[in-house]
CSV table of C-alpha atoms and ligand atoms in Angstrom, one decimal:
chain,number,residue,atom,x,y,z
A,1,UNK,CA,122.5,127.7,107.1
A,2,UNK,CA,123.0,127.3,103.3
A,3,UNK,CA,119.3,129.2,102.2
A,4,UNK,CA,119.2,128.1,98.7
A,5,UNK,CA,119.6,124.2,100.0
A,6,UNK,CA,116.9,124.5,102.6
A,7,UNK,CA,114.8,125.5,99.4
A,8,UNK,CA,115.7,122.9,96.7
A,9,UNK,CA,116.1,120.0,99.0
A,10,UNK,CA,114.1,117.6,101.3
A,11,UNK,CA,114.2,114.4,103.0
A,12,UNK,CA,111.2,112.6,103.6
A,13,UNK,CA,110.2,108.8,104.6
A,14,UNK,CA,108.0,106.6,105.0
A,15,UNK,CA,107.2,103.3,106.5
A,16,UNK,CA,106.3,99.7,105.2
A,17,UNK,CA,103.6,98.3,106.2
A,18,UNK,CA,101.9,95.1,107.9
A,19,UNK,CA,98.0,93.9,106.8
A,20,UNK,CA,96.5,93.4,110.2
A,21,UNK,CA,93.9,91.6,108.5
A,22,UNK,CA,91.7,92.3,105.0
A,23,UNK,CA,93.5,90.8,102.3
A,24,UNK,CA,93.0,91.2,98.5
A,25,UNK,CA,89.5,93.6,100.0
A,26,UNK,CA,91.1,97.0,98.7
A,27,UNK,CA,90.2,96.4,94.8
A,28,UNK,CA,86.9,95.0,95.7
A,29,UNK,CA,85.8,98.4,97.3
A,30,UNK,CA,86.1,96.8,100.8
A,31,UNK,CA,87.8,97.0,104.0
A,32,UNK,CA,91.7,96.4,105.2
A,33,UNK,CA,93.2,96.9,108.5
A,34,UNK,CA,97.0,97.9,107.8
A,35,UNK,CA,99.5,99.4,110.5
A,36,UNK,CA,102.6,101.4,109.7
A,37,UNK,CA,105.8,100.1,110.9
A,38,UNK,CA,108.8,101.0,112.3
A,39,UNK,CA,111.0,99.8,109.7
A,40,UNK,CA,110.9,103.2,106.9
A,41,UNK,CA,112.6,104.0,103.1
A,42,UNK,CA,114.1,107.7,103.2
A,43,UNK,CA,114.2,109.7,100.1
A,44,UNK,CA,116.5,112.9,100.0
A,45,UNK,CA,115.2,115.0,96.7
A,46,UNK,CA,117.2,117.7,95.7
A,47,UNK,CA,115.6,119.4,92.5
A,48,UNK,CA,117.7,119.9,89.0
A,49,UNK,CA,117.0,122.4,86.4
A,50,UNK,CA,118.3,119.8,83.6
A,51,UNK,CA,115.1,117.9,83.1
A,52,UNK,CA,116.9,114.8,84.5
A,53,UNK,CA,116.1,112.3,87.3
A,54,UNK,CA,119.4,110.7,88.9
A,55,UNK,CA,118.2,108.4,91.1
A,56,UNK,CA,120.1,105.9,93.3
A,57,UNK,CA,119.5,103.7,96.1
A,58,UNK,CA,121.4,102.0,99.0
A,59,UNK,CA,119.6,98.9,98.8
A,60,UNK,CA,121.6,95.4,97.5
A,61,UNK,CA,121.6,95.3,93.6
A,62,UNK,CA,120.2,98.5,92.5
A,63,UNK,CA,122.3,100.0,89.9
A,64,UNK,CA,122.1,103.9,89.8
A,65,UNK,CA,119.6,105.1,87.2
A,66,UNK,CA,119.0,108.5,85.3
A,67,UNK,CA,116.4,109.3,82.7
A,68,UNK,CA,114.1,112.2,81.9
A,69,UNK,CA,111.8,113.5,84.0
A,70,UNK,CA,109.0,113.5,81.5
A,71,UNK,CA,109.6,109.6,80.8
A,72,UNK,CA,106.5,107.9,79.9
A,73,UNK,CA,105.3,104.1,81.3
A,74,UNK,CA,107.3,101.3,79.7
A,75,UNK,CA,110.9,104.0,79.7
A,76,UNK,CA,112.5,103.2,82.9
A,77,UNK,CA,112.1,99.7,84.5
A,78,UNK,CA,113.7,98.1,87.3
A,79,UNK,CA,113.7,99.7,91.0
A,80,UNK,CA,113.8,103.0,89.4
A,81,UNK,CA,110.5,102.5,87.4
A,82,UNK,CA,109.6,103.1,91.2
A,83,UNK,CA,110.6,106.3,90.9
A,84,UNK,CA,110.2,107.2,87.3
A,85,UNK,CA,106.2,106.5,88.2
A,86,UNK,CA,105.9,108.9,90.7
A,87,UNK,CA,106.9,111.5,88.8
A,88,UNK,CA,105.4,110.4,86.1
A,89,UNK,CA,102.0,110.3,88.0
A,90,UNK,CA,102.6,113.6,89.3
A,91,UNK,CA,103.0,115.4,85.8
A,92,UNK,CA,100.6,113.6,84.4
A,93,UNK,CA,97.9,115.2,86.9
A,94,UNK,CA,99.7,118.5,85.7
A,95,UNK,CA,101.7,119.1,88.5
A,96,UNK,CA,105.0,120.4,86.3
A,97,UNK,CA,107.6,118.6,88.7
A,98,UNK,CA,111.2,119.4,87.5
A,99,UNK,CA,114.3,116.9,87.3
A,100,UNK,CA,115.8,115.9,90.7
A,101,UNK,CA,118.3,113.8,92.2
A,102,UNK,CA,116.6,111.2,94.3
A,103,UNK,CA,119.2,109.2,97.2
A,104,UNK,CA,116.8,106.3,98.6
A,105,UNK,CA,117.8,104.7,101.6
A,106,UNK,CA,115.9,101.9,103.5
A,107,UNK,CA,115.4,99.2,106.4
A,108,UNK,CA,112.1,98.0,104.9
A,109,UNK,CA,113.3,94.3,103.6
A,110,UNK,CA,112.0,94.1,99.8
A,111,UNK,CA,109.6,91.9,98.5
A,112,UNK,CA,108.7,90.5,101.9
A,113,UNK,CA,104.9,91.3,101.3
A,114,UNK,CA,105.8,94.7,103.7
A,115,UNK,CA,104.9,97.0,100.6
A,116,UNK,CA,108.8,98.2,100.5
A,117,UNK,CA,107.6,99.2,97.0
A,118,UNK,CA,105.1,101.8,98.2
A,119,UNK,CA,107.2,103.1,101.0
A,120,UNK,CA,109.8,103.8,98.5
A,121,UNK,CA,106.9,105.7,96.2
A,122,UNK,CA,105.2,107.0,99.0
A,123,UNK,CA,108.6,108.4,100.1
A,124,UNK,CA,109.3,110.0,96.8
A,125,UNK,CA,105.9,111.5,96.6
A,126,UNK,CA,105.3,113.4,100.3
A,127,UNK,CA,109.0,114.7,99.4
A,128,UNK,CA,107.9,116.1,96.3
A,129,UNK,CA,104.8,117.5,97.7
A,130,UNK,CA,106.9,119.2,100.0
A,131,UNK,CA,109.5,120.4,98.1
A,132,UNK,CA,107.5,122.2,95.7
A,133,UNK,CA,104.8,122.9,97.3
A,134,UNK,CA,102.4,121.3,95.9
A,135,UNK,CA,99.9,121.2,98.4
A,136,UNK,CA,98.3,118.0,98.1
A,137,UNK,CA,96.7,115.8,100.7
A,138,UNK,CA,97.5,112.4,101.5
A,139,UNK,CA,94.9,110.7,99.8
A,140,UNK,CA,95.4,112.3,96.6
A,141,UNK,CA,99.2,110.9,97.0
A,142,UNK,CA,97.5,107.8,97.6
A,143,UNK,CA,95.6,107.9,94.5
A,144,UNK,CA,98.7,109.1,92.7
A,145,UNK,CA,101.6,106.3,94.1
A,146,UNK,CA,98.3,103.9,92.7
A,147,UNK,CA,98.9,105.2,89.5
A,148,UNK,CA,102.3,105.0,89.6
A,149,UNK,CA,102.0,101.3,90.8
A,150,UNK,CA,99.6,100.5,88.4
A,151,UNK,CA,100.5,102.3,85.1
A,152,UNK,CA,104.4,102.5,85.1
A,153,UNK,CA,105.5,99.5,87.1
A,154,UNK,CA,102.6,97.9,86.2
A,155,UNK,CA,101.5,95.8,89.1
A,156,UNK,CA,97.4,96.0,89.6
A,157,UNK,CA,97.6,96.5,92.9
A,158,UNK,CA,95.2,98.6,95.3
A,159,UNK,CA,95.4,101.8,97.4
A,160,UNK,CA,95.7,99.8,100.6
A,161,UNK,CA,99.4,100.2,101.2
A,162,UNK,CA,99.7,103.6,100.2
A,163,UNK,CA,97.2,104.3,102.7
A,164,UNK,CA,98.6,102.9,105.6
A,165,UNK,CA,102.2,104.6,104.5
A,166,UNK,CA,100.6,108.0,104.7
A,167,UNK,CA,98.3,107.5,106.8
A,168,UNK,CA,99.9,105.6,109.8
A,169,UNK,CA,99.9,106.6,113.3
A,170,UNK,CA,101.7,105.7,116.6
A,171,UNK,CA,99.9,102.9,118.4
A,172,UNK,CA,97.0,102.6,115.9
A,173,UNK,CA,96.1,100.6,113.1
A,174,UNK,CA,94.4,102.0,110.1
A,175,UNK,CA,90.5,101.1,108.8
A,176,UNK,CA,90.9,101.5,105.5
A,177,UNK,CA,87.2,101.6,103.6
A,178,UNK,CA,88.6,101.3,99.9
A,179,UNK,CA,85.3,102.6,98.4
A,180,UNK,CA,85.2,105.6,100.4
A,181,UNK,CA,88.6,105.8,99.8
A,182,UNK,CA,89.3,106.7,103.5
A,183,UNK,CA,91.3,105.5,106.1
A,184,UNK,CA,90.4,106.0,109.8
A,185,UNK,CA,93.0,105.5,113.0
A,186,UNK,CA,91.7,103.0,115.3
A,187,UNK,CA,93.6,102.1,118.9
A,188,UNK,CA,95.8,99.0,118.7
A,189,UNK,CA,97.6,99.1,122.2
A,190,UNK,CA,99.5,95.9,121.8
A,191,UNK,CA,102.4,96.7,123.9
A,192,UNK,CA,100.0,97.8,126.7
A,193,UNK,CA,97.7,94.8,126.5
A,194,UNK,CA,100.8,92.4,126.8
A,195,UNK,CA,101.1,91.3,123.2
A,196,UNK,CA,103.4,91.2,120.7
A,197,UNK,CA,103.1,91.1,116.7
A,198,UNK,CA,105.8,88.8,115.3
A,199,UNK,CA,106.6,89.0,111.3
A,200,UNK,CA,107.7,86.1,110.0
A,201,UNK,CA,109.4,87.1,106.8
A,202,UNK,CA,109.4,83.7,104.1
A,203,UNK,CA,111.9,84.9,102.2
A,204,UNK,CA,109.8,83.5,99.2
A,205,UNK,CA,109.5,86.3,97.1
A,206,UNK,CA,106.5,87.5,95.6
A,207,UNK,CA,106.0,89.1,91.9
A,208,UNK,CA,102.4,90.6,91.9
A,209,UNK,CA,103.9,91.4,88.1
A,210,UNK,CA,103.1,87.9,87.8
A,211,UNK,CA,99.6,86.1,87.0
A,212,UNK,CA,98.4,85.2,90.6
A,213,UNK,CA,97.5,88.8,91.7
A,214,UNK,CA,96.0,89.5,88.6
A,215,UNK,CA,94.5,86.8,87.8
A,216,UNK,CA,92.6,86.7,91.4
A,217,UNK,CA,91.7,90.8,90.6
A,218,UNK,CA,90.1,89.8,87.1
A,219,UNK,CA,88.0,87.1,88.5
A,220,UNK,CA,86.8,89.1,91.3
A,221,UNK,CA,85.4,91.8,88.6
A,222,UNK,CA,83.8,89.2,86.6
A,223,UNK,CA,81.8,88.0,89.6
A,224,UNK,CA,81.1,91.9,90.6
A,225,UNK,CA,79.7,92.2,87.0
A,226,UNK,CA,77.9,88.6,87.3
A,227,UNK,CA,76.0,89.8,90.3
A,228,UNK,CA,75.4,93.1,88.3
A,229,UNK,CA,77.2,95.1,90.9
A,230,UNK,CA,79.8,97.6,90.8
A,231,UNK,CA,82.2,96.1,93.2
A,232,UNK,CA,81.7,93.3,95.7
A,233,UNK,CA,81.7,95.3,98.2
A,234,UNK,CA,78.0,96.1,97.5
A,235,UNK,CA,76.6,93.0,98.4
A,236,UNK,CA,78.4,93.4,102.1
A,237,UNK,CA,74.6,93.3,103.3
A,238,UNK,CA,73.1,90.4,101.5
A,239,UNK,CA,73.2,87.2,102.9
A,240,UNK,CA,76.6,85.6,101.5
A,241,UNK,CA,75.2,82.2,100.8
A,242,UNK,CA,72.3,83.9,98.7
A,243,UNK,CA,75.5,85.8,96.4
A,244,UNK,CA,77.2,82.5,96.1
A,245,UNK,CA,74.7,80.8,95.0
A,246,UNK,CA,74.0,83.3,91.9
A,247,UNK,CA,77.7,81.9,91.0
A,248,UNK,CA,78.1,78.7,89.2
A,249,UNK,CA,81.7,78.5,88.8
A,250,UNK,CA,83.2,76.4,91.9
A,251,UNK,CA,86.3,78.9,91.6
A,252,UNK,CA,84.7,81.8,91.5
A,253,UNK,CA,82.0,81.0,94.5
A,254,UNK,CA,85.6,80.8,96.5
A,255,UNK,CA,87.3,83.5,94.9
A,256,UNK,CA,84.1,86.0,96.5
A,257,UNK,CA,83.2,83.8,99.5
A,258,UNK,CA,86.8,84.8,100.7
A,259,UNK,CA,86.2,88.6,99.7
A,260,UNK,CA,83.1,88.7,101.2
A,261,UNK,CA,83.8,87.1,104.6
A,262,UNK,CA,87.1,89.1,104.8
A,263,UNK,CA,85.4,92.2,104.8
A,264,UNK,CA,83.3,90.8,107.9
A,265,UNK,CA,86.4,89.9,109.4
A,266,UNK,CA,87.9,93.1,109.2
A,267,UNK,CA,84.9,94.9,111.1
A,268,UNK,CA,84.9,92.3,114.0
A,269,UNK,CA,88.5,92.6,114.3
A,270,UNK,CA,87.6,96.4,114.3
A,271,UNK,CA,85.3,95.8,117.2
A,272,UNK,CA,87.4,94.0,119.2
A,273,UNK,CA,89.7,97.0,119.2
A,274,UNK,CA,87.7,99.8,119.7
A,275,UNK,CA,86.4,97.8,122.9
A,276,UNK,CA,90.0,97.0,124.2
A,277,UNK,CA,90.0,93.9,123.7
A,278,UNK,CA,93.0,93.7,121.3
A,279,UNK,CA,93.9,89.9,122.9
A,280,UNK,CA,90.7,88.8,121.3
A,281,UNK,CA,91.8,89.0,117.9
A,282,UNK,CA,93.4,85.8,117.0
A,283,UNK,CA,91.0,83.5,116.1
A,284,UNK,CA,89.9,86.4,113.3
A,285,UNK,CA,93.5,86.4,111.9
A,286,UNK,CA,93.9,82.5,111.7
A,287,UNK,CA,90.1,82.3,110.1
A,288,UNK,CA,91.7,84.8,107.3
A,289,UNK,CA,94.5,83.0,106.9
A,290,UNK,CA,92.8,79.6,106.0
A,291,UNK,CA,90.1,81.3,103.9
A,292,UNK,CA,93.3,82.9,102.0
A,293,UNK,CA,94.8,79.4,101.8
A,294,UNK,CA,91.6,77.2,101.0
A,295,UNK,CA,89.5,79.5,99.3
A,296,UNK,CA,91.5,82.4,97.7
A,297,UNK,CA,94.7,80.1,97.5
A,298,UNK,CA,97.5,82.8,97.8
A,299,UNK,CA,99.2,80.9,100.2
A,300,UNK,CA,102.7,78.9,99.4
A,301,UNK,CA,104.0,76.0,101.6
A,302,UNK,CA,106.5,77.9,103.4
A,303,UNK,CA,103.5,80.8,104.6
A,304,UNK,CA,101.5,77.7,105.7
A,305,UNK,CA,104.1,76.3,108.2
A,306,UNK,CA,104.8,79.2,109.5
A,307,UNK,CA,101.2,79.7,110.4
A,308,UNK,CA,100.8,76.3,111.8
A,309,UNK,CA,104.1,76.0,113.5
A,310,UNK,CA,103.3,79.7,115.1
A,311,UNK,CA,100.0,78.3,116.1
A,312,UNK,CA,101.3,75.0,117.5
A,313,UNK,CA,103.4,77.0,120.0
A,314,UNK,CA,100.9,78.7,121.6
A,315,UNK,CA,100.4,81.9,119.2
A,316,UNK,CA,96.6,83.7,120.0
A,317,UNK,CA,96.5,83.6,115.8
A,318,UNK,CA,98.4,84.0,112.8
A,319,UNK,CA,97.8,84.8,109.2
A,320,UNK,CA,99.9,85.1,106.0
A,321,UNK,CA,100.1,89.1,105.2
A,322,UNK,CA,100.3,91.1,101.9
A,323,UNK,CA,99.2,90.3,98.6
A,324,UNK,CA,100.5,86.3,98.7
A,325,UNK,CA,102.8,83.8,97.1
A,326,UNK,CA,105.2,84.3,99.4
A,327,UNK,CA,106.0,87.1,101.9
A,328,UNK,CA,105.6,87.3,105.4
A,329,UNK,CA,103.4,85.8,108.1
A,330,UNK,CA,101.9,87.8,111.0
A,331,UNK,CA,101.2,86.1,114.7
A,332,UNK,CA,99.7,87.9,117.5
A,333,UNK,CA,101.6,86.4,120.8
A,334,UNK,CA,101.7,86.7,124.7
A,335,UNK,CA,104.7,89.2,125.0
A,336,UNK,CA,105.9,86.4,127.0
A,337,UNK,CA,105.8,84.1,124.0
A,338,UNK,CA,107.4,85.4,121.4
A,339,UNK,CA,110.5,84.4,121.5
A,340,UNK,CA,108.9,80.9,121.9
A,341,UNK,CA,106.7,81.5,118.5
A,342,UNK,CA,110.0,82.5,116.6
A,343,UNK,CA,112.2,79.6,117.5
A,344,UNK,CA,109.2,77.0,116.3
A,345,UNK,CA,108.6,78.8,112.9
A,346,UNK,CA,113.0,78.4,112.5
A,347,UNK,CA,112.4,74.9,113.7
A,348,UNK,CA,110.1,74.5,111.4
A,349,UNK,CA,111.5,75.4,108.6
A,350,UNK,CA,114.5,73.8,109.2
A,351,UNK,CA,112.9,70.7,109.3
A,352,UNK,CA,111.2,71.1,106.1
A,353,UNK,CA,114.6,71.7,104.5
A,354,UNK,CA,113.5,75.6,103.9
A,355,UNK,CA,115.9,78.5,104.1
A,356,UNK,CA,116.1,80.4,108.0
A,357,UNK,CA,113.3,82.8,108.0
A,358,UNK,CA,113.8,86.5,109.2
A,359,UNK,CA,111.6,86.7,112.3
A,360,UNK,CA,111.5,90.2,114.1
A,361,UNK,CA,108.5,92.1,116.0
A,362,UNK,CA,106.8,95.4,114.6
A,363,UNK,CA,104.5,98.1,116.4
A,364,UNK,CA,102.3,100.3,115.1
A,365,UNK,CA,104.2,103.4,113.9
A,366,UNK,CA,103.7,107.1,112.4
A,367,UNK,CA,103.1,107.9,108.8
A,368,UNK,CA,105.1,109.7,105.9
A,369,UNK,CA,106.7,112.2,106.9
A,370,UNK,CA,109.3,115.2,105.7
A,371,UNK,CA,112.3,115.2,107.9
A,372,UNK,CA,112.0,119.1,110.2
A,373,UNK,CA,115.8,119.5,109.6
A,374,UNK,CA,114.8,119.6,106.1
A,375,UNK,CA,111.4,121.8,106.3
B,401,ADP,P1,107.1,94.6,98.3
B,401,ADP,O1,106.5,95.9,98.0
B,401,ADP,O2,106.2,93.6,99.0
B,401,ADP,O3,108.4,94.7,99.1
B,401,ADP,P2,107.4,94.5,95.5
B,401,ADP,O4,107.9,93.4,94.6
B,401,ADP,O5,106.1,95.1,95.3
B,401,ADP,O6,107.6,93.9,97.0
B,401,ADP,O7,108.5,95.7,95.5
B,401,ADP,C1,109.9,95.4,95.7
B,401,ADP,C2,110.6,96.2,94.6
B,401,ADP,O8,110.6,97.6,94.9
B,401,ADP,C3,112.1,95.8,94.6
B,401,ADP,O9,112.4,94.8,93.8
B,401,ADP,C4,112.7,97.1,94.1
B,401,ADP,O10,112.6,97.2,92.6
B,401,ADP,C5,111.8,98.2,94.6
B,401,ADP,N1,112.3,98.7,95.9
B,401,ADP,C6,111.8,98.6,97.1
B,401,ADP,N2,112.5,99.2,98.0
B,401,ADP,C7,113.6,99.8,97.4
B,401,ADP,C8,114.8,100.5,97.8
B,401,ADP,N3,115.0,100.9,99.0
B,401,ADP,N4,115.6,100.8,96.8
B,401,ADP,C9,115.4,100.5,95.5
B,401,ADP,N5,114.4,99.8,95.1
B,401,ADP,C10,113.5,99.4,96.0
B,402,MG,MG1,104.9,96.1,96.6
């Protein structure tokens, strides 16, 4: 074996991931249910001594990038702003990361509201942890992909997915409590209780550059700071009619009524789980999906008739998943029904003149990780 490679290079991944249920909760200090999935972005690092990131990438229309390793937000865009911003973040927490050339390789489809973005940074960072040692734990990865996310792509988007990349486990999902900043394995035998989670992937793709995440984000703080509250995840234990009637603004009362009753629907989903009951869920995941849809109105026509049209042919419940505008729906089926679920979502979308969706079936999977041939 060729010592000085098993030194200065590693291979790590890490998956995408599916919302379970507890949408647009993680910025409000409150709770989200992700799973890791199968589907995973690889990231072979191998470091440079030139001060120079080269960083390329297998997936369809990414052109191969360089720039410096010390580039500052706004430098690189693009895919590779993906990268740029990890090490960016990293070095900017004074963690003195050298150049590197970064190969990314992935199956997790992008911008299909499976957080391909944060497996790719997620991916970047456990590999950089590893190859120099750095030492850090996941949720201070977590903290730094946010910042990544936030600062050099600039998308205002939560720790949630990072989470559930780093965090993932084998047959569980993930209780993620965002102001505790932790995130907690809890039992989702879905295989073993006869079901099957189908993704129904839109192919209406979402920008959370764009207003709509943002916009939903800035209103939730002005009703946090309305209430006189830090986030609104402190007023979990008021009565929710008493906090929405301190609001005046018709959007605004929706905007937190969905926040607020999410985060109860993440803890009875929860529940459910931890009793083994895991067939119980659906009616949880369809109420999200209409308070996304009525109240928080993140939901586009396609996401809508591929709830319905999942629901119609016997799915237990079914729910738009990710941050909106797009992406991919979620249904919980009968193992035996799946294949029955799928056909009616393509039906329907053929009959509404919409492109063929990609429909395929995920499982709870493990976390980032560094490849052992690499270690
Ligand atoms: P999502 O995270 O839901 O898939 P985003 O819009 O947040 O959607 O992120 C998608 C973007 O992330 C892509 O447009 C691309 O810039 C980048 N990206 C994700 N995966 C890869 C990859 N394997 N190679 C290069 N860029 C990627
Ligand atoms: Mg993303």
């Amino acid at each position: 074996m060729d010592v000085h490679a098993a030194v200065s290079e590693r291979t790590g991944s890490a998956p995408g991931r599916v919302n379970l249920i507890g949408e647009h909760t993680d910025y409000n200090g409150g709770f989200a249910l992700p799973l890791a999935i199968p589907a995973r972005t690889t990231a072979r690092v191998r470091a440079r001594d030139d001060g120079v990131v080269a960083a390329e990438s297998t997936a369809p229309g990414t052109e191969p990038a360089r720039f410096a390793v010390d580039s500052s937000p706004g430098d690189v865009t693009g895919w590779a702003a993906y990268v740029a911003g990890v090490f960016w973040a990293l070095r900017d927490a004074g963690h003195d990361v050298p150049g590197a050339d970064v190969r990314v390789d992935s199956t997790v489809p992008s911008g299909a509201g499976l957080s391909s973005s944060h497996a790719l940074e997620c991916a970047v960072a456990v590999t950089l942890n590893d190859l120099h040692g750095l030492g850090l734990d996941r949720t201070t990865l977590a903290l730094l992909v946010q910042r990544a996310e936030n600062h050099y792509v600039g998308a205002p988007t939560g720790a949630m997915d990072q989470m559930a990349s780093l965090y993932g486990q084998d047959g569980h999902v993930i209780l993620f409590d965002a102001r505790a900043m932790t995130a907690e394995p809890v039992p989702c035998d879905l295989a073993g209780a006869g079901l099957s989670l189908v993704v129904v992937d839109t192919r209406v793709h979402h920008e959370h550059t764009g207003g709509g995440y943002g916009a939903r984000r800035a209103t939730c703080e002005a009703a946090a700071a309305l209430l006189g509250v830090k986030t609104l995840r402190e007023v979990q234990d008021e009565l929710v009619k008493d906090v929405l009637a301190q609001l005046e603004d018709d959007v605004m009362v929706r905007r937190v009524r969905h926040v607020l009753t999410e985060n109860a629907r993440v803890l009875d989903t929860v529940a459910l789980l931890r009793a083994g009951r895991p067939g119980e869920i659906g009616p949880l995941l369809t109420a999200s999906h209409t308070s996304m849809r009525d109240d928080y109105e993140i939901t586009v026509a396609e996401v809508d008739v591929a709830v319905e049209a999942a629901l119609t042919a016997g799915a237990l419940g079914a729910r738009m998943t990710g941050g909106g505008f797009g992406g991919s729906v979620i249904a919980l089926t009968a193992a035996a029904d799946e294949a029955r679920v799928g056909d009616a979502v393509r039906a329907a979308f053929d009959q509404h003149g919409y492109a063929p969706p990609s429909v395929f079936t995920v499982r709870p999977a493990a976390g980032a990780g560094i490849e052992e041939s690499t270690q």
